[in-house]
């Protein structure tokens, strides 16, 4: 094999070797996640066909019952992570409570949180969706089932975070606190190949991403900021461009590469915002920070928030450092 081709497995092994106490368990866990990502990717590509087949017999060509992609992604993530002996507990957008490891499987030292399918309202329109994951070392005693304490840790303690984007190609992007690395799925080999080593988000971007239909529900400070970014001013390179897909993974991925700010503010109708701290805000914030960007709820760094509940929501502003700092000046009242 050419020395220039670096697969995800190789990259993870080499990352893990940097830690003297590494056991290889982390590599195994990541390989399980990558396998789940390939299955979800394959089925996402077939989503349109599944609908057609579903209408006839509700059974697909392999004789399996056709499932909605949300359910499929959830089951795929759980099945990929429950048996390997690396995980002690999981939490997902799709389950009210923590997900325990079945009795027949060994328990591991990691807690994994995930949003199995992010942006799911976009599936039927063939628009990019994603999977988000976040990994912690357990804090509950080893050898026993994991507990809520394992999945309610502040984001700063993440040992790994990543997302998979099912877009014009499928990409897996991850960090272990040592930069952000992106891998593109080569469909002919079925391997994730390093395509975006050491991603750095531009210090200042030209894009703002927000659901502006909520404008009238926002606090005045956020309205002022959005009003500001739309004003014409050559010196500060305004107005910014508006880009909003409605799949956070896709919106943040684009801003990571091009530079920009993503916002999901609190509003009168959603006083804590919409996005969830554990499996949406924390992993994306870890990635954005590791790429040189910034992530806040407006007054506090996202990664320092102590979670209280699994599905806790949080206002979220993240992206290029200068853009997020400017937003913070509006929120603190330094600017108006
Ligand atoms: P999910 O599909 O996992 O429920 O997440 C959808 C989220 C996120 O992807 C996106 O940024 C946001 O919802 C869009 O919300 P609006 O439609 O309110 O803009
Ligand atoms: Mn989501
Ligand atoms: Mn989801």
XYZ file of C-alpha atoms and ligand atoms in Angstrom:
357
model
C 0.000 0.000 0.000
C 1.201 3.516 -0.763
C 2.686 5.189 2.313
C 0.471 8.209 1.610
C -2.805 6.374 2.179
C -3.724 6.506 5.849
C -6.847 4.644 6.878
C -8.915 5.626 9.883
C -7.868 2.440 11.711
C -4.205 3.227 11.220
C -4.670 6.811 12.324
C -6.453 5.765 15.515
C -3.873 3.097 16.356
C -1.113 5.669 15.942
C -3.019 8.197 18.068
C -3.596 5.623 20.812
C 0.075 4.630 20.863
C 0.922 8.145 22.054
C -0.603 7.202 25.426
C 1.688 4.984 27.492
C -1.174 3.120 29.170
C -3.070 2.422 25.945
C -4.727 -0.980 25.783
C -6.107 -0.955 22.241
C -9.671 -0.761 23.613
C -10.133 2.739 22.262
C -9.066 1.623 18.792
C -11.594 -1.216 18.950
C -14.345 1.161 20.053
C -13.630 3.576 17.225
C -13.607 0.745 14.720
C -17.071 -0.256 15.965
C -18.303 3.311 15.465
C -16.764 3.450 11.982
C -18.508 0.194 11.080
C -21.868 1.583 12.264
C -21.182 4.708 10.195
C -20.655 2.608 7.060
C -23.954 0.787 7.587
C -25.848 4.038 8.178
C -24.144 5.608 5.164
C -25.151 2.693 2.935
C -28.754 2.873 4.100
C -28.898 6.669 3.875
C -27.916 6.403 0.222
C -30.783 3.953 -0.299
C -33.329 6.007 1.662
C -35.348 6.969 -1.424
C -35.538 3.362 -2.573
C -36.524 2.144 0.875
C -39.582 4.386 0.677
C -40.635 2.837 -2.642
C -40.037 -0.714 -1.438
C -41.709 0.120 1.848
C -44.904 1.145 0.105
C -45.267 -2.221 -1.599
C -44.671 -4.911 1.005
C -42.936 -3.044 3.804
C -40.131 -5.510 3.197
C -36.899 -4.746 1.373
C -35.018 -6.831 -1.165
C -33.207 -8.813 1.513
C -36.543 -9.723 3.059
C -35.990 -7.399 6.018
C -38.692 -5.155 7.346
C -38.113 -1.634 6.113
C -37.350 0.720 8.944
C -37.343 4.401 9.114
C -33.766 5.652 9.004
C -33.865 7.188 12.477
C -34.739 3.822 13.995
C -32.221 2.039 11.808
C -29.425 4.428 12.820
C -30.309 4.082 16.502
C -30.343 0.274 16.380
C -27.133 0.198 14.368
C -25.236 2.363 16.847
C -26.485 0.370 19.843
C -25.709 -2.995 18.239
C -22.252 -1.822 17.172
C -21.369 -0.663 20.674
C -23.068 -3.069 23.081
C -21.082 -6.294 22.685
C -17.406 -5.416 22.246
C -16.526 -5.062 25.925
C -15.438 -1.433 25.486
C -18.594 0.327 26.660
C -20.265 0.406 30.095
C -23.276 2.582 29.226
C -24.700 4.651 26.384
C -27.091 7.576 25.951
C -28.874 8.560 22.768
C -31.300 11.158 21.497
C -33.651 8.285 20.696
C -33.851 6.807 24.236
C -35.336 8.542 27.247
C -33.066 6.798 29.780
C -29.471 5.539 29.693
C -28.881 2.440 27.557
C -27.361 -0.421 29.524
C -25.128 -3.162 28.165
C -26.988 -6.501 27.960
C -26.000 -8.974 30.713
C -24.432 -11.445 28.282
C -21.727 -8.967 27.198
C -18.657 -7.753 29.102
C -18.526 -4.214 30.437
C -15.892 -1.744 29.350
C -14.472 1.550 30.540
C -16.111 3.975 28.106
C -19.437 5.815 28.145
C -20.714 6.776 24.690
C -23.354 9.404 23.866
C -24.764 9.831 20.378
C -27.264 11.450 18.086
C -27.707 8.564 15.637
C -29.246 10.694 12.891
C -28.911 14.452 13.025
C -30.964 16.565 10.638
C -33.450 13.770 10.075
C -36.141 16.125 8.768
C -33.899 16.523 5.700
C -33.738 12.851 4.675
C -36.700 12.802 2.327
C -35.309 15.797 0.412
C -31.910 14.162 -0.169
C -30.152 16.750 1.984
C -27.092 15.895 4.099
C -27.628 14.302 7.504
C -25.144 13.052 10.090
C -24.306 11.023 13.177
C -22.668 12.658 16.224
C -20.793 10.827 18.997
C -19.061 11.689 22.242
C -16.868 9.395 24.389
C -15.947 9.641 28.092
C -13.983 7.477 30.493
C -16.399 6.041 33.013
C -16.447 7.550 36.519
C -18.570 4.809 38.138
C -16.790 1.760 39.596
C -15.433 -0.711 37.040
C -16.935 -4.158 36.700
C -20.458 -2.871 37.319
C -22.991 -1.445 34.834
C -22.399 2.202 33.962
C -24.641 4.856 35.489
C -26.060 8.292 34.721
C -22.928 9.822 36.270
C -20.909 8.393 33.379
C -22.978 10.218 30.741
C -23.472 13.440 32.733
C -19.878 14.666 32.644
C -18.874 18.134 31.436
C -17.698 18.203 27.822
C -14.177 19.127 28.871
C -13.754 15.498 29.986
C -14.511 14.020 26.559
C -11.744 11.679 25.438
C -13.032 11.730 21.889
C -15.763 13.393 19.856
C -16.709 13.012 16.250
C -19.332 13.201 13.601
C -20.117 11.441 10.368
C -21.643 13.450 7.547
C -23.632 11.615 4.900
C -23.264 14.186 2.144
C -22.026 14.229 -1.437
C -19.498 11.848 0.065
C -19.463 10.295 3.528
C -16.906 11.738 5.905
C -15.921 10.936 9.479
C -14.328 13.768 11.451
C -12.917 13.202 14.941
C -10.738 14.586 17.684
C -9.101 13.057 20.734
C -7.834 16.445 21.857
C -4.949 16.343 19.445
C -6.337 18.302 16.492
C -9.226 17.483 14.194
C -8.892 14.950 11.417
C -11.272 14.161 8.565
C -11.611 10.895 6.647
C -13.571 10.306 3.460
C -15.252 6.973 2.852
C -13.894 5.417 -0.307
C -16.944 3.541 -1.588
C -14.899 1.059 -3.615
C -12.776 -0.123 -0.657
C -15.300 0.637 2.081
C -12.500 2.331 4.030
C -12.299 5.765 5.603
C -9.173 7.421 4.166
C -7.473 10.465 5.710
C -8.426 13.341 3.416
C -8.448 16.361 5.778
C -5.531 16.120 8.249
C -5.402 18.719 11.024
C -8.452 20.809 10.070
C -8.158 24.456 11.211
C -11.194 26.732 11.169
C -10.410 30.207 9.773
C -10.032 32.840 12.539
C -12.817 34.856 10.932
C -15.507 33.631 8.586
C -17.846 35.021 5.993
C -20.885 32.885 6.925
C -23.595 33.034 9.600
C -25.917 30.040 10.024
C -29.138 30.406 11.965
C -32.855 29.702 11.575
C -33.831 33.324 11.093
C -37.557 32.591 11.114
C -37.168 32.645 14.915
C -35.921 36.268 14.852
C -38.906 37.776 16.667
C -38.584 35.225 19.478
C -34.908 36.000 20.243
C -33.486 38.228 22.937
C -32.611 41.759 21.851
C -28.808 41.126 22.033
C -29.017 38.294 19.500
C -31.265 40.378 17.242
C -28.682 43.171 17.414
C -25.864 40.825 16.415
C -27.770 39.407 13.452
C -28.745 42.918 12.404
C -25.037 43.885 12.600
C -23.732 41.008 10.457
C -26.181 41.963 7.695
C -25.141 45.612 7.489
C -22.966 46.782 4.603
C -19.435 47.749 5.669
C -16.434 47.070 3.462
C -13.892 47.617 6.231
C -15.263 44.719 8.294
C -16.197 42.610 5.268
C -19.946 42.805 5.893
C -22.566 41.664 5.171
C -21.843 38.031 6.006
C -23.456 35.356 3.863
C -26.415 33.454 5.240
C -26.198 29.664 4.926
C -28.545 27.331 6.814
C -29.142 23.693 5.966
C -31.028 22.658 9.109
C -28.702 19.711 9.764
C -26.283 20.866 12.431
C -23.615 18.390 11.346
C -23.706 19.748 7.809
C -23.908 23.401 8.867
C -21.014 23.068 11.318
C -18.939 20.957 8.917
C -19.205 23.632 6.224
C -18.351 26.410 8.679
C -15.385 24.395 9.978
C -13.937 24.262 6.478
C -14.946 27.732 5.222
C -15.110 29.726 8.455
C -18.240 31.165 10.026
C -20.576 31.105 12.991
C -23.460 28.708 13.746
C -26.170 29.886 16.134
C -29.095 28.189 17.848
C -30.101 30.801 20.419
C -32.611 30.623 23.237
C -35.977 32.091 22.289
C -39.385 32.800 23.763
C -40.631 29.457 22.459
C -37.448 27.510 23.357
C -35.999 29.171 26.485
C -32.945 26.874 26.532
C -32.504 26.679 22.781
C -33.180 23.481 20.872
C -29.948 21.557 20.701
C -28.937 19.018 23.312
C -25.787 19.441 25.404
C -24.666 15.822 25.705
C -24.789 14.501 22.172
C -24.998 17.632 20.003
C -23.409 20.714 21.616
C -20.532 19.076 23.531
C -19.087 16.906 20.755
C -19.401 19.654 18.124
C -17.873 22.188 20.552
C -14.897 19.919 21.329
C -14.262 19.561 17.602
C -14.624 23.279 16.861
C -12.306 24.221 19.756
C -9.742 21.645 18.684
C -9.817 23.198 15.200
C -9.009 26.599 16.731
C -12.566 27.921 17.077
C -14.803 28.812 19.992
C -18.091 27.514 21.464
C -20.326 29.169 24.066
C -23.894 29.375 25.341
C -23.427 33.135 25.277
C -21.984 33.524 28.757
C -20.211 30.218 29.459
C -17.930 27.903 27.544
C -20.069 24.936 26.424
C -17.445 22.372 27.495
C -17.482 23.639 31.100
C -21.230 23.255 31.670
C -22.073 20.550 34.219
C -24.936 18.518 32.676
C -27.881 17.696 34.933
C -30.045 15.598 32.636
C -29.401 13.442 29.586
C -31.506 15.465 27.156
C -30.720 18.907 28.552
C -30.881 21.682 25.962
C -28.476 24.582 25.654
C -28.254 27.769 23.571
C -25.342 27.233 21.198
C -23.001 29.619 19.374
C -19.895 28.135 17.807
C -17.445 28.667 14.986
C -14.616 30.989 14.002
C -12.986 32.592 17.030
C -13.407 36.250 16.032
C -17.034 35.820 15.022
C -17.965 34.083 18.288
C -16.083 36.677 20.362
C -17.972 39.451 18.598
C -21.288 37.727 19.351
C -20.219 37.497 23.014
C -19.628 41.264 23.031
C -23.208 41.778 21.896
C -24.526 39.372 24.532
C -22.549 40.983 27.354
C -23.801 44.402 26.311
C -20.338 45.714 25.305
C -21.863 46.345 21.910
C -25.409 46.949 20.845
P -32.300 15.977 14.989
O -32.613 15.651 13.562
O -31.241 15.093 15.578
O -33.520 16.083 15.858
O -31.604 17.405 15.045
C -32.127 18.481 14.303
C -31.464 19.718 14.788
C -30.178 20.097 14.102
O -29.642 19.210 13.220
C -30.497 21.373 13.373
O -29.457 22.260 13.521
C -31.731 21.871 14.031
O -32.370 20.776 14.585
C -32.647 22.564 13.080
O -33.704 23.079 13.788
P -34.732 24.105 13.132
O -35.558 23.349 12.157
O -35.518 24.611 14.320
O -33.926 25.220 12.504
Mn -29.628 16.285 16.186
Mn -31.259 12.969 15.737
